[in-house]
Coordinates of C-alpha atoms in Angstrom, one line a residue:
Chain T
M1 CA 0.0 0.0 0.0
D2 CA 1.3 3.5 -0.7
Y3 CA 1.1 6.1 1.9
E4 CA 1.0 9.1 -0.3
F5 CA -1.4 11.4 1.0
K6 CA -1.6 15.1 1.7
L7 CA -1.3 16.0 5.3
D8 CA -4.4 18.1 5.4
Q9 CA -6.4 15.6 3.3
F10 CA -8.5 14.4 6.2
E11 CA -11.0 16.3 8.1
G12 CA -10.7 13.8 11.2
P13 CA -10.5 10.1 12.0
L14 CA -14.0 9.3 10.4
D15 CA -12.8 11.0 7.2
L16 CA -9.8 8.8 7.0
L17 CA -11.7 5.8 7.6
L18 CA -14.2 6.6 4.8
F19 CA -11.1 7.2 2.6
L20 CA -9.7 3.6 3.4
I21 CA -13.1 2.2 2.7
R22 CA -13.3 3.7 -0.7
K23 CA -9.6 3.1 -1.4
N24 CA -10.2 -0.6 -0.8
K25 CA -13.5 -0.8 -2.4
I26 CA -15.0 -2.2 0.6
D27 CA -18.8 -2.4 1.3
I28 CA -19.5 -0.1 4.3
Y29 CA -22.0 -2.5 5.8
D30 CA -19.6 -5.4 5.9
I31 CA -16.1 -3.7 6.8
P32 CA -13.2 -6.3 7.0
I33 CA -12.2 -4.9 10.3
A34 CA -8.8 -6.7 10.6
L35 CA -7.7 -5.1 7.3
I36 CA -9.1 -1.7 7.9
T37 CA -7.6 -1.5 11.5
E38 CA -4.2 -2.4 10.3
Q39 CA -4.3 0.2 7.4
Y40 CA -5.7 2.8 9.9
L41 CA -2.9 2.2 12.4
K42 CA -0.4 2.7 9.7
Y43 CA -1.8 5.9 8.7
L44 CA -1.9 6.9 12.3
E45 CA 1.8 6.2 12.6
I46 CA 2.6 8.5 9.8
I47 CA 0.5 11.3 11.3
R48 CA 2.1 10.8 14.6
S49 CA 5.5 10.7 13.2
L50 CA 4.8 14.0 11.4
N51 CA 3.9 15.3 14.9
L52 CA 0.6 16.6 13.8
D53 CA -1.4 18.2 16.6
E54 CA -4.4 16.3 15.6
A55 CA -2.9 12.9 16.0
G56 CA -4.7 12.6 19.3
E57 CA -8.0 12.9 17.8
Y58 CA -7.2 9.9 15.6
L59 CA -6.3 7.6 18.7
V60 CA -9.9 7.3 19.9
L61 CA -11.0 5.7 16.8
A62 CA -8.0 3.5 16.7
S63 CA -8.9 2.1 19.9
T64 CA -12.5 1.7 18.9
L65 CA -11.3 -0.2 16.0
I66 CA -9.1 -2.4 18.0
H67 CA -11.9 -3.2 20.4
I68 CA -14.2 -4.1 17.6
K69 CA -11.6 -6.4 16.1
S70 CA -11.2 -8.3 19.4
R71 CA -14.9 -8.6 19.9
M72 CA -15.3 -10.0 16.5
L73 CA -12.7 -12.6 17.3
L74 CA -14.6 -13.9 20.3
P75 CA -17.3 -16.6 19.6
V76 CA -20.8 -15.1 19.9
P77 CA -22.6 -16.5 22.8
E78 CA -25.5 -18.4 21.2
E79 CA -28.5 -17.1 23.2
A80 CA -27.1 -13.6 23.7
E81 CA -27.1 -12.8 20.1
T82 CA -30.8 -12.3 19.5
E83 CA -32.0 -12.0 23.1
E84 CA -30.0 -9.2 24.3
G85 CA -29.5 -7.4 21.2
E86 CA -25.9 -8.0 21.1
G87 CA -25.6 -7.3 17.4
D88 CA -22.6 -6.8 15.0
P89 CA -19.9 -4.9 17.0
R90 CA -19.5 -2.9 13.8
E91 CA -23.0 -1.6 13.8
E92 CA -22.3 1.7 15.9
L93 CA -19.3 2.5 13.8
V94 CA -21.1 2.0 10.5
R95 CA -23.9 4.3 11.7
Q96 CA -21.4 6.9 12.7
L97 CA -19.7 6.7 9.3
L98 CA -22.9 6.8 7.3
E99 CA -24.0 9.8 9.2
Y100 CA -20.7 11.6 9.0
Q101 CA -20.8 10.8 5.2
V102 CA -24.1 12.3 4.8
F103 CA -23.0 15.6 6.3
K104 CA -19.9 15.7 4.3
E105 CA -21.9 15.4 1.3
A106 CA -24.3 18.0 2.6
A107 CA -21.2 20.4 3.1
S108 CA -20.2 19.9 -0.5
A109 CA -23.8 20.4 -1.7
L110 CA -23.9 23.7 0.2
E111 CA -20.8 24.8 -1.5
T112 CA -22.2 24.3 -4.9
R113 CA -24.8 27.0 -4.2
P114 CA -24.3 30.3 -5.7
V115 CA -22.4 31.7 -2.7
L116 CA -22.7 35.4 -1.9
E117 CA -19.4 37.5 -2.5
R118 CA -18.0 34.4 -4.4
D119 CA -20.4 33.8 -7.4
V120 CA -23.1 36.4 -6.9
F121 CA -22.7 39.9 -5.4
R122 CA -24.8 42.5 -3.7
R123 CA -24.8 46.2 -4.6
G124 CA -21.4 47.3 -3.7
S125 CA -22.3 50.7 -2.1
H126 CA -24.9 52.0 0.0
E127 CA -23.4 55.4 0.4
G128 CA -25.5 58.4 -0.7
D129 CA -28.4 56.5 -2.0
V130 CA -30.6 58.5 0.2
E131 CA -29.6 61.6 2.2
G132 CA -30.1 62.0 5.8
T133 CA -31.3 58.6 6.9
P134 CA -32.0 59.0 10.6
E135 CA -31.2 56.2 12.9
D136 CA -33.6 54.8 15.4
E137 CA -31.8 54.8 18.6
A138 CA -33.9 52.0 20.2
L139 CA -33.0 49.4 17.6
V140 CA -29.8 47.4 18.1
E141 CA -28.5 44.5 16.1
A142 CA -26.0 42.4 17.9
G143 CA -25.3 38.9 18.7
I144 CA -24.2 37.5 22.1
F145 CA -21.0 36.2 20.6
D146 CA -20.0 39.8 19.6
L147 CA -20.5 40.7 23.4
V148 CA -18.1 37.9 24.6
A149 CA -15.7 38.7 21.9
A150 CA -15.8 42.3 22.9
L151 CA -15.0 41.2 26.6
E152 CA -12.2 39.1 25.3
R153 CA -10.7 42.1 23.5
V154 CA -11.0 44.2 26.7
I155 CA -9.1 41.6 28.8
A156 CA -6.5 41.2 26.1
A157 CA -5.9 44.9 25.9
S158 CA -6.0 45.6 29.7
G159 CA -4.3 42.3 30.7
S160 CA -6.6 42.4 33.7
R161 CA -6.3 39.0 35.6
E162 CA -9.3 39.6 37.8
L163 CA -11.6 39.8 34.7
L164 CA -10.4 36.5 33.4
E165 CA -12.5 34.3 35.5
I166 CA -16.2 35.3 35.1
D167 CA -18.3 33.9 37.9
L168 CA -21.7 33.1 36.5
E169 CA -22.9 32.8 40.1
K170 CA -22.0 36.5 40.7
I171 CA -23.8 37.5 37.5
S172 CA -27.0 35.7 38.6
L173 CA -26.7 37.7 41.7
A174 CA -26.6 40.8 39.7
D175 CA -29.9 40.0 38.3
R176 CA -31.4 39.9 41.7
I177 CA -29.5 43.0 42.8
N178 CA -31.2 44.8 39.7
E179 CA -34.6 43.6 40.8
I180 CA -34.1 44.6 44.4
M181 CA -32.9 48.1 43.4
E182 CA -35.9 48.4 41.1
I183 CA -38.3 47.4 44.0
L184 CA -36.7 49.7 46.4
A185 CA -36.9 52.7 43.9
K186 CA -40.7 52.2 43.9
N187 CA -41.2 51.5 47.5
K188 CA -39.0 53.6 49.7
S189 CA -38.1 50.9 52.1
L190 CA -39.1 47.2 52.4
T191 CA -38.6 44.7 55.2
F192 CA -36.3 41.8 54.4
H193 CA -39.3 39.5 54.7
E194 CA -41.1 41.4 52.1
L195 CA -38.2 41.1 49.8
L196 CA -38.1 37.2 50.5
G197 CA -41.8 37.0 49.9
E198 CA -41.1 37.8 46.2
A199 CA -38.6 34.9 46.0
S200 CA -40.3 31.8 45.0
S201 CA -37.6 29.1 45.1
K202 CA -34.8 28.3 47.5
R203 CA -32.2 29.4 45.1
Q204 CA -34.0 32.9 44.9
I205 CA -34.1 33.2 48.5
I206 CA -30.4 32.5 48.7
Y207 CA -29.9 35.1 46.1
T208 CA -32.1 37.6 47.7
F209 CA -30.0 37.3 50.9
L210 CA -26.7 37.4 49.1
A211 CA -27.9 40.4 47.0
V212 CA -28.8 42.3 50.1
L213 CA -25.4 41.6 51.6
D214 CA -23.7 42.7 48.5
L215 CA -25.9 45.8 48.3
V216 CA -25.0 46.7 52.0
K217 CA -21.3 46.0 51.1
L218 CA -21.5 48.2 48.0
R219 CA -23.2 51.0 50.2
M220 CA -26.2 51.1 47.9
V221 CA -28.7 50.2 50.6
R222 CA -28.8 50.5 54.3
A223 CA -30.3 47.9 56.6
F224 CA -31.7 48.7 60.0
Q225 CA -33.0 46.2 62.6
N226 CA -35.8 47.2 64.9
E227 CA -34.5 46.6 68.4
S228 CA -37.8 45.3 69.9
S229 CA -39.3 43.4 66.9
G230 CA -36.1 42.4 65.2
I231 CA -37.6 43.2 61.9
I232 CA -34.9 44.1 59.2
R233 CA -35.8 47.1 57.0
I234 CA -34.0 48.1 53.9
F235 CA -33.6 51.5 52.5
L236 CA -32.0 53.0 49.5
A237 CA -28.7 54.5 50.7
V238 CA -29.1 57.4 48.3
E239 CA -32.5 58.9 47.4
E240 CA -32.5 59.8 43.8
Chain C
M1 CA -50.8 53.9 -6.7
E2 CA -48.9 55.7 -9.5
G3 CA -45.4 54.4 -10.0
L4 CA -45.8 51.5 -7.4
K5 CA -43.6 49.3 -9.5
A6 CA -40.8 51.7 -9.4
V7 CA -41.1 52.5 -5.7
V8 CA -41.0 48.8 -4.9
E9 CA -37.8 48.5 -7.2
A10 CA -36.3 51.5 -5.3
L11 CA -37.1 50.0 -1.9
I12 CA -35.5 46.6 -2.7
F13 CA -32.6 48.3 -4.2
A14 CA -31.9 50.6 -1.3
S15 CA -32.3 48.0 1.3
E16 CA -29.1 46.5 2.6
S17 CA -30.6 43.1 3.4
P18 CA -33.5 41.3 1.8
L19 CA -36.8 43.0 2.0
N20 CA -40.0 41.2 2.6
V21 CA -43.6 42.2 1.7
D22 CA -44.5 43.0 5.4
K23 CA -41.9 45.6 5.4
M24 CA -42.8 47.0 2.1
A25 CA -46.5 47.1 3.2
D26 CA -45.3 49.0 6.3
V27 CA -43.7 51.7 4.4
L28 CA -46.4 51.9 1.6
E29 CA -49.2 52.2 4.1
D30 CA -52.2 52.6 1.8
V31 CA -51.3 50.1 -0.7
D32 CA -52.8 46.8 -0.9
R33 CA -50.5 43.8 -0.2
K34 CA -51.9 42.1 -3.2
D35 CA -50.8 45.0 -5.4
I36 CA -47.3 44.8 -3.9
R37 CA -47.1 41.1 -4.6
D38 CA -48.4 41.7 -8.3
V39 CA -45.7 44.3 -9.1
L40 CA -43.1 42.1 -7.2
S41 CA -43.7 39.1 -9.4
Q42 CA -43.7 41.4 -12.6
L43 CA -40.3 42.8 -11.6
V44 CA -38.9 39.4 -10.7
E45 CA -40.1 37.9 -14.0
E46 CA -38.7 41.1 -16.1
Y47 CA -35.3 41.0 -14.6
R48 CA -35.3 37.1 -15.0
R49 CA -36.1 37.2 -18.6
E50 CA -34.1 40.2 -19.8
T51 CA -30.4 40.1 -20.4
R52 CA -29.2 42.3 -17.5
G53 CA -26.4 42.5 -15.1
F54 CA -28.4 41.6 -11.9
W55 CA -31.9 40.3 -11.0
I56 CA -34.1 40.1 -8.0
V57 CA -33.8 36.8 -5.9
E58 CA -36.0 35.5 -3.2
V59 CA -33.5 35.1 -0.3
A60 CA -33.4 34.9 3.5
G61 CA -37.2 35.5 3.6
G62 CA -37.2 38.5 1.4
Y63 CA -36.3 40.1 -2.0
H64 CA -32.8 41.4 -3.0
F65 CA -31.0 42.4 -6.0
R66 CA -28.1 40.1 -6.7
T67 CA -25.8 40.0 -9.8
K68 CA -26.5 37.3 -12.3
N69 CA -24.2 34.2 -12.0
E70 CA -22.8 34.6 -15.5
W71 CA -21.0 37.8 -14.9
S72 CA -19.2 36.6 -11.7
P73 CA -15.8 36.2 -13.5
W74 CA -15.7 39.9 -14.4
I75 CA -17.0 41.0 -10.9
K76 CA -14.5 38.8 -9.2
K77 CA -11.7 40.4 -11.4
M78 CA -12.9 43.9 -10.6
K79 CA -12.9 43.1 -6.8
R80 CA -9.6 41.4 -7.0
G81 CA -9.6 40.5 -3.4
K82 CA -10.0 36.7 -2.9
P83 CA -13.3 35.8 -1.4
S84 CA -12.5 34.1 1.9
T85 CA -13.6 30.6 1.4
L86 CA -14.4 28.3 4.4
T87 CA -12.2 25.1 4.9
P88 CA -13.9 21.7 4.5
A89 CA -13.8 21.2 8.3
V90 CA -15.6 24.6 8.8
M91 CA -18.0 23.6 6.0
E92 CA -18.7 20.3 7.5
T93 CA -19.4 21.9 10.9
L94 CA -21.6 24.3 9.3
A95 CA -23.6 21.7 7.6
V96 CA -24.2 19.7 10.8
I97 CA -25.4 22.9 12.5
A98 CA -27.7 23.9 9.7
Y99 CA -29.2 20.4 9.5
R100 CA -29.4 19.7 13.2
Q101 CA -30.2 23.0 14.7
P102 CA -30.8 23.7 17.4
V103 CA -27.6 21.7 18.4
L104 CA -25.1 21.3 21.0
K105 CA -21.4 21.4 20.4
A106 CA -21.1 17.9 22.0
E107 CA -23.5 16.6 19.3
I108 CA -21.4 18.2 16.4
D109 CA -18.3 16.9 17.8
K110 CA -19.8 13.3 17.9
V111 CA -20.9 13.6 14.2
R112 CA -17.7 14.9 13.0
G113 CA -15.6 12.7 15.3
V114 CA -13.3 15.6 16.3
D115 CA -13.4 18.6 18.5
T116 CA -15.2 21.3 16.4
G117 CA -14.4 24.3 18.7
G118 CA -12.3 26.1 16.4
A119 CA -14.7 25.6 13.4
I120 CA -17.6 27.0 15.5
K121 CA -15.6 30.0 16.6
K122 CA -14.8 30.7 12.9
L123 CA -18.5 30.4 12.0
L124 CA -19.5 32.7 14.9
E125 CA -17.0 35.3 13.8
K126 CA -18.4 35.1 10.3
K127 CA -21.9 35.4 11.5
L128 CA -23.1 32.4 9.8
V129 CA -23.8 30.7 13.2
R130 CA -25.2 32.3 16.4
I131 CA -25.6 31.2 20.0
V132 CA -29.5 30.4 20.2
G133 CA -29.5 30.0 24.0
R134 CA -28.5 27.4 26.8
K135 CA -30.0 24.0 27.2
D136 CA -31.7 23.6 30.6
V137 CA -29.7 20.6 31.7
P138 CA -26.6 20.5 34.2
G139 CA -23.7 22.5 32.9
K140 CA -26.2 24.6 30.7
P141 CA -24.5 23.9 27.3
I142 CA -24.8 26.5 24.7
I143 CA -27.1 25.8 21.7
Y144 CA -26.2 26.8 18.3
G145 CA -28.1 27.7 15.2
T146 CA -27.7 29.4 11.8
T147 CA -28.3 33.1 11.1
Q148 CA -30.1 35.2 8.7
R149 CA -26.7 35.8 7.1
F150 CA -26.2 32.1 6.6
L151 CA -29.4 32.1 4.3
E152 CA -28.1 35.2 2.5
V153 CA -24.6 34.0 1.8
F154 CA -25.8 30.4 0.6
N155 CA -28.7 32.0 -1.3
L156 CA -31.5 30.1 0.5
R157 CA -35.1 31.4 0.9
D158 CA -35.4 29.7 4.2
L159 CA -34.1 26.6 6.1
S160 CA -36.6 24.4 4.4
E161 CA -34.9 25.2 1.1
L162 CA -31.7 23.1 2.2
P163 CA -31.1 20.1 0.2
T164 CA -32.7 17.2 1.9
L165 CA -30.6 14.6 3.4
R166 CA -31.4 11.6 1.3
E167 CA -29.0 9.0 2.8
L168 CA -29.9 10.0 6.3
K169 CA -33.5 8.9 5.7
E170 CA -32.3 5.5 4.6
L171 CA -30.2 5.1 7.7
Q172 CA -33.2 5.9 9.9
E173 CA -35.3 3.1 8.5
Chain I
M1 CA -18.8 41.3 -26.9
E2 CA -22.0 39.4 -26.2
G3 CA -23.8 40.7 -23.3
L4 CA -21.5 43.7 -22.8
K5 CA -24.3 45.9 -21.7
A6 CA -25.3 43.6 -19.0
V7 CA -21.6 43.1 -17.8
V8 CA -21.2 46.8 -17.5
E9 CA -24.5 47.1 -15.7
A10 CA -23.3 44.3 -13.3
L11 CA -19.9 46.0 -12.7
I12 CA -21.4 49.2 -11.8
F13 CA -23.9 47.6 -9.5
A14 CA -21.3 45.6 -7.6
S15 CA -18.6 48.2 -7.4
E16 CA -18.1 49.9 -3.9
S17 CA -17.4 53.2 -5.3
P18 CA -18.4 55.1 -8.6
L19 CA -16.8 53.2 -11.5
N20 CA -15.1 54.9 -14.3
V21 CA -14.3 53.8 -17.8
D22 CA -10.7 53.1 -17.1
K23 CA -11.5 50.6 -14.5
M24 CA -14.1 48.9 -16.8
A25 CA -11.6 48.7 -19.6
D26 CA -9.1 47.2 -17.2
V27 CA -11.6 44.4 -16.2
L28 CA -12.9 43.9 -19.8
E29 CA -9.5 43.6 -21.3
D30 CA -10.3 42.9 -25.1
V31 CA -13.2 45.2 -25.3
D32 CA -12.8 48.6 -27.0
R33 CA -13.2 51.7 -24.9
K34 CA -15.5 53.1 -27.5
D35 CA -17.8 50.1 -27.1
I36 CA -17.8 50.4 -23.4
R37 CA -18.6 54.2 -23.7
D38 CA -21.6 53.2 -26.1
V39 CA -23.3 50.7 -23.8
L40 CA -22.8 53.1 -20.9
S41 CA -24.5 56.0 -22.6
Q42 CA -27.4 53.5 -23.6
L43 CA -27.7 52.4 -20.1
V44 CA -27.6 56.0 -18.7
E45 CA -30.3 57.0 -21.3
E46 CA -32.5 53.9 -20.6
Y47 CA -32.5 54.3 -16.8
R48 CA -33.2 58.1 -17.2
R49 CA -36.2 57.5 -19.7
E50 CA -38.0 54.7 -17.8
T51 CA -40.0 54.9 -14.8
R52 CA -37.7 53.0 -12.5
G53 CA -36.7 52.9 -8.9
F54 CA -33.0 53.9 -9.7
W55 CA -30.8 55.2 -12.4
I56 CA -27.2 55.6 -13.2
V57 CA -25.5 59.0 -12.2
E58 CA -22.1 60.3 -13.1
V59 CA -20.5 61.3 -9.7
A60 CA -17.0 61.5 -8.6
G61 CA -15.5 60.8 -12.1
G62 CA -17.4 57.5 -12.3
Y63 CA -20.7 55.9 -12.7
H64 CA -23.0 54.8 -9.9
F65 CA -26.5 53.5 -9.3
R66 CA -28.7 55.6 -7.2
T67 CA -32.4 55.6 -6.4
K68 CA -34.4 58.3 -8.1
N69 CA -35.1 61.4 -6.1
E70 CA -38.9 61.1 -6.3
W71 CA -39.0 57.9 -4.2
S72 CA -36.9 59.3 -1.3
P73 CA -39.7 59.7 1.1
W74 CA -40.5 56.1 1.1
I75 CA -36.8 55.0 1.1
K76 CA -36.3 57.3 4.1
K77 CA -39.2 55.9 5.8
M78 CA -38.0 52.3 5.2
K79 CA -34.4 53.3 6.7
R80 CA -35.9 54.8 9.7
G81 CA -36.7 51.5 11.5
K82 CA -33.3 50.1 10.6
P83 CA -31.4 48.5 13.4
S84 CA -28.1 50.0 14.1
T85 CA -25.0 48.2 15.3
L86 CA -22.8 49.1 18.1
T87 CA -19.3 50.3 17.5
P88 CA -16.5 48.3 19.1
A89 CA -15.9 50.7 21.8
V90 CA -19.5 50.8 22.8
M91 CA -19.6 47.0 22.7
E92 CA -16.6 46.5 24.9
T93 CA -18.1 49.0 27.4
L94 CA -21.3 47.0 27.4
A95 CA -19.5 43.7 27.8
V96 CA -17.7 45.0 31.0
I97 CA -21.0 46.4 32.3
A98 CA -22.7 43.1 31.7
Y99 CA -20.2 41.0 33.2
R100 CA -19.0 43.3 36.1
Q101 CA -22.4 44.7 37.2
P102 CA -23.3 46.3 39.5
V103 CA -20.5 48.5 38.4
L104 CA -19.2 52.0 38.7
K105 CA -18.0 54.2 35.9
A106 CA -14.6 54.5 37.5
E107 CA -14.4 50.7 37.4
I108 CA -15.2 50.6 33.8
D109 CA -12.7 53.3 32.8
K110 CA -10.0 51.5 34.7
V111 CA -10.6 48.1 33.0
R112 CA -10.9 49.7 29.4
G113 CA -8.1 52.2 30.2
V114 CA -10.0 55.1 28.6
D115 CA -12.9 57.5 29.6
T116 CA -16.1 55.6 28.8
G117 CA -18.5 58.4 29.4
G118 CA -19.6 58.7 25.8
A119 CA -20.0 54.9 25.4
I120 CA -22.2 54.7 28.5
K121 CA -24.2 57.7 27.4
K122 CA -24.9 55.7 24.1
L123 CA -25.8 52.6 26.1
L124 CA -28.3 54.7 28.3
E125 CA -29.7 56.1 25.2
K126 CA -30.3 52.8 23.6
K127 CA -31.7 51.5 27.0
L128 CA -29.3 48.6 27.1
V129 CA -27.9 49.9 30.4
R130 CA -29.4 51.9 33.3
I131 CA -28.7 53.5 36.5
V132 CA -29.1 50.8 39.1
G133 CA -28.5 53.1 42.1
R134 CA -25.8 55.3 43.8
K135 CA -23.0 54.3 46.1
D136 CA -23.3 56.0 49.6
V137 CA -19.6 57.2 49.5
P138 CA -18.3 60.8 48.9
G139 CA -19.4 61.9 45.6
K140 CA -22.3 59.3 45.5
P141 CA -21.0 57.6 42.2
I142 CA -23.6 56.1 39.9
I143 CA -23.8 52.3 39.6
Y144 CA -24.6 50.9 36.4
G145 CA -26.3 47.5 35.3
T146 CA -27.9 46.0 32.3
T147 CA -31.7 46.3 31.6
Q148 CA -34.4 44.0 30.5
R149 CA -33.9 45.4 26.9
F150 CA -30.4 44.1 27.0
L151 CA -31.6 40.6 27.6
E152 CA -34.1 40.9 24.8
V153 CA -31.6 42.3 22.3
F154 CA -29.1 39.6 23.1
N155 CA -31.7 36.9 23.4
L156 CA -31.0 35.9 26.9
R157 CA -33.4 34.6 29.4
D158 CA -31.6 35.9 32.4
L159 CA -27.9 37.0 33.1
S160 CA -26.9 33.5 34.0
E161 CA -27.1 32.7 30.3
L162 CA -24.3 34.9 29.3
P163 CA -21.5 32.9 27.9
T164 CA -18.3 32.8 30.1
L165 CA -14.9 33.4 28.7
R166 CA -13.9 29.8 29.5
E167 CA -16.5 28.9 27.0
L168 CA -15.1 31.1 24.4
K169 CA -11.7 29.8 25.0
E170 CA -13.1 26.2 24.5
L171 CA -13.9 27.2 21.0
Q172 CA -10.5 28.1 20.2
E173 CA -8.2 25.8 18.4

């Protein structure tokens, strides 16, 4: 067998396996697993020797192939075959291969379409087609990925370590803080109990408690306890 | 309305993204939707029939002007800059997302048999794919789907226009 | 050349700036300049005469498609509702507020290393950010947080759905 292939020829282990199946003109539903495993491992050796980063991705399938090969060598327990659904050990792999093949084909089908800015083009310029187009300030077009990407830029620029690990728990807390501040803006003050009354789940009760602590620490609210009744009342620290 | 055809033509032309009938009706308050649809199909047909540089295509849920395929060699030459093409790995990832959406990264990885993080990032950057939300299971994994731009770039009216996956059906039988 | 008129039409349409005869001749190597000029004046004349949405105008030493003036009221109306995008600086400020809220302007400035007053103003106008409260320290600095509208625009159920940086890192090769 000749090993001539381009390094970037394969998109992954499944792609390599499909290549071997086609190269050997094998029926995908009846893969001679010993032969294919042998060839797969030889290619894997080359990939590894070339120190390709992705060699690791090919290892998992290699072990799957070896596992299937060993299972096929074992005699099939007579009753188990039909009763317990212990079918052909190759079945799962075939399924995966067929599925992968479908999407590989779908990808090339997509590429044959008239692709924008490759085969067909939009109007090049939108400048000056109408003068003075006012902008509606309320409408914004942006995706959540743009937001994370923006954060990444900020961190890269500032080298700020503390920003690196974003604590989602803290952000959930921010949600509750926003809500409490809103409630307090409407009702001058509230008892802690009243705030809790809004919380429906255990999680929400915890967040309410943490949010009040945080707000006190941030000096955004003030909490007072009545000496005789023990009731805690929360006020906005600064009146608007 | 006098000149309705020309106005509709002007609106599609001036719009930066495909324009749908709803939006046109919004702008042309007193005009009947039926009349808008009538001039639309007249326009589409005229541009299709005549030997012109561009025509009106139905894409991403609306109507938009696009150059006709046959002139692409000259336009490419004019634009010189090479269009950024997607690598096969990125295209495969896009295909899985397009057909399987809403889909999790773990599912895409499984189909392709490799880690698809880099490809997903590329698709997010190109705005062909977006974060749809998070799945309500432990770990709250991110759910991906395609964008309006995906439809525009691959000249699809909507997702139902994606070529059907014939072989996959066979597999499911 | 067969279809020269259509090619010229397509080139003007796809060009990012007004296109002059020199540039067209460059692209259409074997075609005589005189022929290009001929189809150009035919095109200009046809668009001028016909009742159409747009025409070809000569601007900045080149040819360019532009909507006809008489339709501008409708086009303006259409463009009014057009969603705008945020500049990178505004987006970065929004990201800091979203992930660090409740947060003071001084903290945002520190993280971004610039004065973010303008960006915050823009975000307040767009109702993506609001004043959550004031801190009870000298100067009573304003504390910022995101709004309900922020969640709507970014399609989030709540703030815990914000993707983490770790998730973004996972998407890198």
